[in-house]
PDB file of C-alpha atoms and ligand atoms in Angstrom:
ATOM      1  CA  MET A  17       2.063  13.543  33.427  1.00  0.00           C
ATOM      2  CA  THR A  18       1.205  12.514  29.858  1.00  0.00           C
ATOM      3  CA  SER A  19      -0.528   9.143  29.690  1.00  0.00           C
ATOM      4  CA  ARG A  20       0.848   6.448  27.439  1.00  0.00           C
ATOM      5  CA  PRO A  21      -2.075   6.591  24.945  1.00  0.00           C
ATOM      6  CA  GLU A  22      -1.672  10.383  24.731  1.00  0.00           C
ATOM      7  CA  ALA A  23       2.050  10.054  24.148  1.00  0.00           C
ATOM      8  CA  ALA A  24       1.468   7.370  21.502  1.00  0.00           C
ATOM      9  CA  GLU A  25      -1.083   9.556  19.778  1.00  0.00           C
ATOM     10  CA  ARG A  26       1.253  12.535  19.816  1.00  0.00           C
ATOM     11  CA  TRP A  27       4.089  10.417  18.450  1.00  0.00           C
ATOM     12  CA  ALA A  28       1.886   8.959  15.708  1.00  0.00           C
ATOM     13  CA  ALA A  29       0.751  12.446  14.700  1.00  0.00           C
ATOM     14  CA  TYR A  30       4.360  13.622  14.630  1.00  0.00           C
ATOM     15  CA  THR A  31       5.607  10.731  12.470  1.00  0.00           C
ATOM     16  CA  GLN A  32       2.660  11.085  10.117  1.00  0.00           C
ATOM     17  CA  SER A  33       3.398  14.788   9.729  1.00  0.00           C
ATOM     18  CA  VAL A  34       7.062  14.032   8.934  1.00  0.00           C
ATOM     19  CA  ARG A  35       5.956  11.512   6.344  1.00  0.00           C
ATOM     20  CA  ALA A  36       3.374  13.873   4.830  1.00  0.00           C
ATOM     21  CA  LYS A  37       5.976  16.656   4.711  1.00  0.00           C
ATOM     22  CA  GLY A  38       8.448  14.254   3.085  1.00  0.00           C
ATOM     23  CA  ILE A  39       5.942  13.199   0.455  1.00  0.00           C
ATOM     24  CA  GLU A  40       5.104  16.824  -0.308  1.00  0.00           C
ATOM     25  CA  GLU A  41       8.804  17.692  -0.549  1.00  0.00           C
ATOM     26  CA  VAL A  42       9.370  14.791  -2.937  1.00  0.00           C
ATOM     27  CA  ARG A  43       6.503  16.024  -5.090  1.00  0.00           C
ATOM     28  CA  GLN A  44       7.948  19.536  -5.259  1.00  0.00           C
ATOM     29  CA  LEU A  45      11.608  18.565  -5.513  1.00  0.00           C
ATOM     30  CA  SER A  46      11.000  15.800  -8.063  1.00  0.00           C
ATOM     31  CA  SER A  47       9.738  18.330 -10.554  1.00  0.00           C
ATOM     32  CA  GLN A  48      13.084  20.176 -10.348  1.00  0.00           C
ATOM     33  CA  ALA A  49      15.268  17.102  -9.927  1.00  0.00           C
ATOM     34  CA  THR A  50      17.260  16.729 -13.087  1.00  0.00           C
ATOM     35  CA  ASP A  51      20.679  16.149 -11.599  1.00  0.00           C
ATOM     36  CA  PHE A  52      19.983  14.817  -8.137  1.00  0.00           C
ATOM     37  CA  VAL A  53      17.988  12.127  -6.408  1.00  0.00           C
ATOM     38  CA  VAL A  54      15.430  13.308  -3.862  1.00  0.00           C
ATOM     39  CA  VAL A  55      16.604  11.778  -0.602  1.00  0.00           C
ATOM     40  CA  THR A  56      13.212  10.254   0.222  1.00  0.00           C
ATOM     41  CA  ASP A  57      13.424   8.429  -3.131  1.00  0.00           C
ATOM     42  CA  LEU A  58      16.789   7.039  -2.071  1.00  0.00           C
ATOM     43  CA  PHE A  59      15.418   5.680   1.197  1.00  0.00           C
ATOM     44  CA  SER A  60      12.284   4.328  -0.550  1.00  0.00           C
ATOM     45  CA  ALA A  61      14.448   2.526  -3.109  1.00  0.00           C
ATOM     46  CA  LEU A  62      16.562   1.002  -0.339  1.00  0.00           C
ATOM     47  CA  HIS A  63      13.401  -0.006   1.501  1.00  0.00           C
ATOM     48  CA  ASP A  64      12.012  -1.762  -1.566  1.00  0.00           C
ATOM     49  CA  THR A  65      15.243  -3.318  -2.849  1.00  0.00           C
ATOM     50  CA  LEU A  66      17.137  -4.567   0.204  1.00  0.00           C
ATOM     51  CA  PRO A  67      16.412  -8.086   1.414  1.00  0.00           C
ATOM     52  CA  ASP A  68      14.345  -8.236   4.614  1.00  0.00           C
ATOM     53  CA  ASP A  69      17.292  -9.519   6.639  1.00  0.00           C
ATOM     54  CA  ALA A  70      19.622  -6.710   5.548  1.00  0.00           C
ATOM     55  CA  ILE A  71      21.390  -4.882   8.371  1.00  0.00           C
ATOM     56  CA  CYS A  72      21.694  -1.111   8.077  1.00  0.00           C
ATOM     57  CA  VAL A  73      24.456   0.811   9.796  1.00  0.00           C
ATOM     58  CA  ASP A  74      24.003   4.521   9.363  1.00  0.00           C
ATOM     59  CA  GLU A  75      26.045   7.608   9.933  1.00  0.00           C
ATOM     60  CA  ILE A  76      23.435  10.041   8.671  1.00  0.00           C
ATOM     61  CA  THR A  77      22.750  13.474  10.135  1.00  0.00           C
ATOM     62  CA  SER A  78      20.308  15.872   8.504  1.00  0.00           C
ATOM     63  CA  GLN A  79      18.316  13.196   6.666  1.00  0.00           C
ATOM     64  CA  VAL A  80      17.501  11.110   9.765  1.00  0.00           C
ATOM     65  CA  PRO A  81      13.736  11.928   9.733  1.00  0.00           C
ATOM     66  CA  GLU A  82      13.449  10.867   6.069  1.00  0.00           C
ATOM     67  CA  MET A  83      15.538   7.764   6.757  1.00  0.00           C
ATOM     68  CA  ILE A  84      13.294   6.675   9.623  1.00  0.00           C
ATOM     69  CA  GLN A  85      10.106   7.353   7.706  1.00  0.00           C
ATOM     70  CA  PHE A  86      11.063   5.888   4.348  1.00  0.00           C
ATOM     71  CA  LEU A  87      13.766   3.270   4.972  1.00  0.00           C
ATOM     72  CA  TYR A  88      12.310   1.692   8.096  1.00  0.00           C
ATOM     73  CA  ALA A  89       8.716   2.080   6.938  1.00  0.00           C
ATOM     74  CA  ARG A  90       7.432  -1.458   6.649  1.00  0.00           C
ATOM     75  CA  LYS A  91      10.421  -3.790   6.726  1.00  0.00           C
ATOM     76  CA  PRO A  92      12.157  -5.374   9.695  1.00  0.00           C
ATOM     77  CA  PHE A  93      15.707  -4.275   8.875  1.00  0.00           C
ATOM     78  CA  GLU A  94      18.064  -4.314  11.804  1.00  0.00           C
ATOM     79  CA  GLN A  95      19.467  -0.887  12.460  1.00  0.00           C
ATOM     80  CA  TYR A  96      22.728   0.189  14.023  1.00  0.00           C
ATOM     81  CA  ARG A  97      23.788   3.778  14.325  1.00  0.00           C
ATOM     82  CA  GLY A  98      27.409   4.156  13.359  1.00  0.00           C
ATOM     83  CA  TRP A  99      27.906   7.041  15.714  1.00  0.00           C
ATOM     84  CA  ALA A 100      26.975   8.372  19.102  1.00  0.00           C
ATOM     85  CA  GLY A 101      27.645  12.052  18.566  1.00  0.00           C
ATOM     86  CA  ALA A 102      31.172  11.827  17.285  1.00  0.00           C
ATOM     87  CA  LEU A 103      31.510  11.140  13.587  1.00  0.00           C
ATOM     88  CA  GLY A 104      34.056   8.736  12.165  1.00  0.00           C
ATOM     89  CA  ILE A 105      33.028   5.232  13.154  1.00  0.00           C
ATOM     90  CA  GLY A 106      30.359   4.303  10.598  1.00  0.00           C
ATOM     91  CA  LEU A 107      32.621   2.238   8.371  1.00  0.00           C
ATOM     92  CA  GLY A 108      34.295   0.508  11.327  1.00  0.00           C
ATOM     93  CA  THR A 109      30.922  -0.328  12.880  1.00  0.00           C
ATOM     94  CA  ALA A 110      29.643  -1.732   9.593  1.00  0.00           C
ATOM     95  CA  LEU A 111      32.760  -3.885   9.224  1.00  0.00           C
ATOM     96  CA  GLY A 112      32.271  -5.215  12.760  1.00  0.00           C
ATOM     97  CA  VAL A 113      28.626  -6.052  12.068  1.00  0.00           C
ATOM     98  CA  LYS A 114      29.539  -7.788   8.806  1.00  0.00           C
ATOM     99  CA  LEU A 115      32.236  -9.830  10.549  1.00  0.00           C
ATOM    100  CA  ALA A 116      29.675 -10.943  13.123  1.00  0.00           C
ATOM    101  CA  ARG A 117      26.955 -11.599  10.538  1.00  0.00           C
ATOM    102  CA  PRO A 118      28.761 -12.678   7.350  1.00  0.00           C
ATOM    103  CA  GLU A 119      25.631 -14.167   5.773  1.00  0.00           C
ATOM    104  CA  GLU A 120      23.677 -10.919   5.807  1.00  0.00           C
ATOM    105  CA  VAL A 121      23.908  -7.917   3.515  1.00  0.00           C
ATOM    106  CA  VAL A 122      25.356  -5.086   5.611  1.00  0.00           C
ATOM    107  CA  VAL A 123      24.668  -1.611   4.288  1.00  0.00           C
ATOM    108  CA  CYS A 124      26.631   1.368   5.525  1.00  0.00           C
ATOM    109  CA  ILE A 125      24.548   4.472   4.825  1.00  0.00           C
ATOM    110  CA  ILE A 126      26.818   7.418   5.319  1.00  0.00           C
ATOM    111  CA  GLY A 127      26.854  11.178   4.770  1.00  0.00           C
ATOM    112  CA  ASP A 128      29.520  12.676   2.556  1.00  0.00           C
ATOM    113  CA  GLY A 129      30.734  14.757   5.491  1.00  0.00           C
ATOM    114  CA  ALA A 130      30.777  11.742   7.785  1.00  0.00           C
ATOM    115  CA  TRP A 131      32.814   9.942   5.123  1.00  0.00           C
ATOM    116  CA  HIS A 132      35.583  12.502   5.578  1.00  0.00           C
ATOM    117  CA  TYR A 133      35.699  11.811   9.315  1.00  0.00           C
ATOM    118  CA  ASN A 134      36.155   8.060   8.779  1.00  0.00           C
ATOM    119  CA  PRO A 135      39.476   6.246   8.397  1.00  0.00           C
ATOM    120  CA  VAL A 136      38.507   5.467   4.802  1.00  0.00           C
ATOM    121  CA  SER A 137      41.787   3.908   3.683  1.00  0.00           C
ATOM    122  CA  ALA A 138      42.027   1.696   6.759  1.00  0.00           C
ATOM    123  CA  ALA A 139      38.390   0.589   6.472  1.00  0.00           C
ATOM    124  CA  LEU A 140      38.455  -0.141   2.738  1.00  0.00           C
ATOM    125  CA  GLY A 141      41.831  -1.839   3.118  1.00  0.00           C
ATOM    126  CA  PHE A 142      40.437  -4.009   5.901  1.00  0.00           C
ATOM    127  CA  ALA A 143      37.411  -4.931   3.774  1.00  0.00           C
ATOM    128  CA  GLN A 144      39.743  -5.939   0.947  1.00  0.00           C
ATOM    129  CA  GLU A 145      42.342  -7.791   3.027  1.00  0.00           C
ATOM    130  CA  TYR A 146      39.887  -9.804   5.086  1.00  0.00           C
ATOM    131  CA  GLY A 147      37.167 -10.224   2.449  1.00  0.00           C
ATOM    132  CA  VAL A 148      34.448  -8.306   4.322  1.00  0.00           C
ATOM    133  CA  PRO A 149      32.228  -6.866   1.575  1.00  0.00           C
ATOM    134  CA  LEU A 150      30.049  -3.885   2.449  1.00  0.00           C
ATOM    135  CA  LEU A 151      27.375  -2.106   0.494  1.00  0.00           C
ATOM    136  CA  ILE A 152      28.226   1.543   1.090  1.00  0.00           C
ATOM    137  CA  VAL A 153      25.556   4.096   0.225  1.00  0.00           C
ATOM    138  CA  LEU A 154      27.008   7.575   0.247  1.00  0.00           C
ATOM    139  CA  CYS A 155      24.363  10.210   0.809  1.00  0.00           C
ATOM    140  CA  ASN A 156      26.099  12.941  -1.130  1.00  0.00           C
ATOM    141  CA  ASN A 157      24.584  16.392  -0.620  1.00  0.00           C
ATOM    142  CA  ARG A 158      27.997  17.950  -1.301  1.00  0.00           C
ATOM    143  CA  GLN A 159      28.161  19.602   2.104  1.00  0.00           C
ATOM    144  CA  TYR A 160      28.049  19.460   5.886  1.00  0.00           C
ATOM    145  CA  ALA A 161      24.422  20.612   5.721  1.00  0.00           C
ATOM    146  CA  SER A 162      23.682  20.220   9.413  1.00  0.00           C
ATOM    147  CA  GLN A 163      26.469  22.644  10.290  1.00  0.00           C
ATOM    148  CA  THR A 164      24.984  25.421   8.168  1.00  0.00           C
ATOM    149  CA  ARG A 165      21.551  24.692   9.579  1.00  0.00           C
ATOM    150  CA  ASN A 166      22.748  24.820  13.176  1.00  0.00           C
ATOM    151  CA  LEU A 167      24.779  27.953  12.605  1.00  0.00           C
ATOM    152  CA  LEU A 168      21.668  29.731  11.307  1.00  0.00           C
ATOM    153  CA  LYS A 169      19.591  28.362  14.164  1.00  0.00           C
ATOM    154  CA  TYR A 170      21.919  29.285  17.024  1.00  0.00           C
ATOM    155  CA  TYR A 171      23.665  32.328  15.541  1.00  0.00           C
ATOM    156  CA  PRO A 172      21.063  34.002  13.336  1.00  0.00           C
ATOM    157  CA  ASP A 173      22.783  37.384  13.789  1.00  0.00           C
ATOM    158  CA  SER A 174      26.269  36.151  12.965  1.00  0.00           C
ATOM    159  CA  ALA A 175      28.468  37.580  10.224  1.00  0.00           C
ATOM    160  CA  ALA A 176      28.235  34.209   8.472  1.00  0.00           C
ATOM    161  CA  ALA A 177      24.437  34.419   8.380  1.00  0.00           C
ATOM    162  CA  ARG A 178      24.455  38.070   7.340  1.00  0.00           C
ATOM    163  CA  GLU A 179      26.913  37.494   4.542  1.00  0.00           C
ATOM    164  CA  GLN A 180      25.725  33.963   3.722  1.00  0.00           C
ATOM    165  CA  ASN A 181      29.350  32.902   3.968  1.00  0.00           C
ATOM    166  CA  PHE A 182      29.646  29.437   5.495  1.00  0.00           C
ATOM    167  CA  VAL A 183      33.345  28.754   5.373  1.00  0.00           C
ATOM    168  CA  GLY A 184      34.207  25.085   5.096  1.00  0.00           C
ATOM    169  CA  ASN A 185      30.645  23.765   4.950  1.00  0.00           C
ATOM    170  CA  VAL A 186      30.704  22.888   1.269  1.00  0.00           C
ATOM    171  CA  ILE A 187      32.565  19.814   0.023  1.00  0.00           C
ATOM    172  CA  GLU A 188      34.007  21.133  -3.189  1.00  0.00           C
ATOM    173  CA  PRO A 189      35.378  20.085  -5.610  1.00  0.00           C
ATOM    174  CA  ASN A 190      33.389  16.910  -5.146  1.00  0.00           C
ATOM    175  CA  PRO A 191      35.795  13.978  -4.849  1.00  0.00           C
ATOM    176  CA  ASP A 192      35.478  10.818  -6.935  1.00  0.00           C
ATOM    177  CA  TYR A 193      34.407   8.515  -4.116  1.00  0.00           C
ATOM    178  CA  VAL A 194      33.951   5.550  -6.479  1.00  0.00           C
ATOM    179  CA  LYS A 195      37.670   5.662  -7.274  1.00  0.00           C
ATOM    180  CA  GLN A 196      38.424   5.386  -3.562  1.00  0.00           C
ATOM    181  CA  ALA A 197      36.464   2.112  -3.438  1.00  0.00           C
ATOM    182  CA  GLU A 198      38.159   0.922  -6.631  1.00  0.00           C
ATOM    183  CA  ALA A 199      41.595   1.633  -5.171  1.00  0.00           C
ATOM    184  CA  TYR A 200      40.896  -1.118  -2.642  1.00  0.00           C
ATOM    185  CA  GLY A 201      39.517  -3.695  -5.062  1.00  0.00           C
ATOM    186  CA  GLY A 202      35.899  -2.594  -4.700  1.00  0.00           C
ATOM    187  CA  MET A 203      33.415  -1.379  -7.249  1.00  0.00           C
ATOM    188  CA  GLY A 204      31.063   1.553  -7.376  1.00  0.00           C
ATOM    189  CA  GLU A 205      28.802   3.861  -9.301  1.00  0.00           C
ATOM    190  CA  ARG A 206      27.678   7.444  -9.024  1.00  0.00           C
ATOM    191  CA  VAL A 207      23.948   7.974  -9.444  1.00  0.00           C
ATOM    192  CA  GLN A 208      22.291  11.332  -9.896  1.00  0.00           C
ATOM    193  CA  LYS A 209      18.928  10.552 -11.444  1.00  0.00           C
ATOM    194  CA  SER A 210      16.086   8.778  -9.678  1.00  0.00           C
ATOM    195  CA  ASP A 211      15.420   6.415 -12.573  1.00  0.00           C
ATOM    196  CA  GLU A 212      19.049   5.191 -12.477  1.00  0.00           C
ATOM    197  CA  LEU A 213      18.850   4.357  -8.804  1.00  0.00           C
ATOM    198  CA  ARG A 214      17.060   1.013  -8.594  1.00  0.00           C
ATOM    199  CA  PRO A 215      19.020  -0.701 -11.395  1.00  0.00           C
ATOM    200  CA  ALA A 216      22.259   0.526  -9.804  1.00  0.00           C
ATOM    201  CA  LEU A 217      21.132  -0.827  -6.430  1.00  0.00           C
ATOM    202  CA  GLN A 218      20.487  -4.217  -8.027  1.00  0.00           C
ATOM    203  CA  ARG A 219      24.021  -4.250  -9.442  1.00  0.00           C
ATOM    204  CA  ALA A 220      25.354  -3.201  -6.044  1.00  0.00           C
ATOM    205  CA  LEU A 221      23.519  -6.044  -4.309  1.00  0.00           C
ATOM    206  CA  GLU A 222      24.808  -8.563  -6.839  1.00  0.00           C
ATOM    207  CA  ALA A 223      28.360  -7.333  -6.249  1.00  0.00           C
ATOM    208  CA  VAL A 224      28.213  -7.559  -2.457  1.00  0.00           C
ATOM    209  CA  THR A 225      26.543 -10.936  -2.448  1.00  0.00           C
ATOM    210  CA  SER A 226      29.340 -12.181  -4.682  1.00  0.00           C
ATOM    211  CA  GLY A 227      31.889 -10.851  -2.187  1.00  0.00           C
ATOM    212  CA  GLN A 228      32.826  -7.413  -3.457  1.00  0.00           C
ATOM    213  CA  THR A 229      32.525  -4.090  -1.669  1.00  0.00           C
ATOM    214  CA  PHE A 230      30.349  -1.663  -3.639  1.00  0.00           C
ATOM    215  CA  LEU A 231      30.112   2.079  -3.130  1.00  0.00           C
ATOM    216  CA  LEU A 232      26.970   3.741  -4.423  1.00  0.00           C
ATOM    217  CA  ASP A 233      27.590   7.480  -4.515  1.00  0.00           C
ATOM    218  CA  VAL A 234      24.119   9.002  -4.632  1.00  0.00           C
ATOM    219  CA  ILE A 235      23.895  12.699  -5.424  1.00  0.00           C
ATOM    220  CA  VAL A 236      20.932  13.857  -3.338  1.00  0.00           C
ATOM    221  CA  ASN A 237      19.141  17.158  -2.956  1.00  0.00           C
ATOM    222  CA  PRO A 238      21.207  19.785  -1.098  1.00  0.00           C
TER     223      PRO A 238
HETATM  224  C1  LIG B  14      34.182  14.168  15.541  1.00  0.00           C
HETATM  225  C2  LIG B  14      33.097  15.130  15.193  1.00  0.00           C
HETATM  226  N1  LIG B  14      33.401  16.341  14.714  1.00  0.00           N
HETATM  227  C3  LIG B  14      32.436  17.204  14.362  1.00  0.00           C
HETATM  228  C4  LIG B  14      31.122  16.865  14.524  1.00  0.00           C
HETATM  229  C5  LIG B  14      30.042  17.863  14.185  1.00  0.00           C
HETATM  230  N2  LIG B  14      29.203  17.410  13.091  1.00  0.00           N
HETATM  231  C6  LIG B  14      27.981  16.879  13.296  1.00  0.00           C
HETATM  232  S1  LIG B  14      27.204  16.492  11.873  1.00  0.00           S
HETATM  233  C7  LIG B  14      28.488  17.085  10.937  1.00  0.00           C
HETATM  234  C8  LIG B  14      28.410  17.111   9.444  1.00  0.00           C
HETATM  235  C9  LIG B  14      28.098  15.788   8.829  1.00  0.00           C
HETATM  236  O1  LIG B  14      28.058  15.951   7.434  1.00  0.00           O
HETATM  237  P1  LIG B  14      27.301  14.913   6.542  1.00  0.00           P
HETATM  238  O2  LIG B  14      27.642  13.555   6.970  1.00  0.00           O
HETATM  239  O3  LIG B  14      27.562  15.268   5.126  1.00  0.00           O
HETATM  240  O4  LIG B  14      25.780  15.150   6.901  1.00  0.00           O
HETATM  241  P2  LIG B  14      24.866  16.437   6.537  1.00  0.00           P
HETATM  242  O5  LIG B  14      25.180  17.440   7.597  1.00  0.00           O
HETATM  243  O6  LIG B  14      25.228  16.898   5.176  1.00  0.00           O
HETATM  244  O7  LIG B  14      23.479  15.896   6.649  1.00  0.00           O
HETATM  245  C10 LIG B  14      29.521  17.540  11.745  1.00  0.00           C
HETATM  246  C11 LIG B  14      30.777  18.114  11.271  1.00  0.00           C
HETATM  247  C12 LIG B  14      30.835  15.581  15.063  1.00  0.00           C
HETATM  248  N3  LIG B  14      29.583  15.165  15.238  1.00  0.00           N
HETATM  249  N4  LIG B  14      31.828  14.732  15.375  1.00  0.00           N
HETATM  250 MG1  LIG B  15      26.464  15.998   3.656  1.00  0.00          MG
END
């Protein structure tokens, strides 16, 4: 059986390697990033900008390693996962947390695919009707990336892999998610450059602390 110190050492080595890989990816991706935000930059910006007592509710899939390494790096944010395998409950969970903890900033960090599984109208309508403002950070990679990844992993010899034809995995045309928030009295912004991110996050925080739901649609690397 592995001893506890051995397990801790192995875990530390693993997390450090994820972080090192993330930093290297940021370095490489940043040089090409003209119209997207590198996802590690998004989580770093959230880490630096959110107040220490912010509560994060996530419904994130393929970017979980980056989220753990860069969002939860050195701050004591409370974390809830908005799902337990089945997508569609991130917004509802975040609303529940905000109702229970009205004084705190509650951030719902959600994939663009996960967004489509959520009862968006009901959730945004509830936020509006009952005055439950959320900061929603949409991690918009314009696809169900994990599905393509898993298809290639488990069915490498499939017709889809051979023909690089992943029906339904791309979310196109890309909807105007900000307008969805606006339809229910909220605000929002789309961000696709790293240097626009932190000022937009500040505006988002001001909006939610003054009682308004804010959707930050962040175009991240595919
Ligand atoms: C109800 C339900 N249907 C299907 C799935 C399978 N599933 C897991 S992750 C995922 C895609 C999520 O897309 P997104 O939130 O954009 O994350 P990404 O894969 O792009 O990281 C799907 C469809 C699921 N988990 N739950
Ligand atoms: Mg996605």
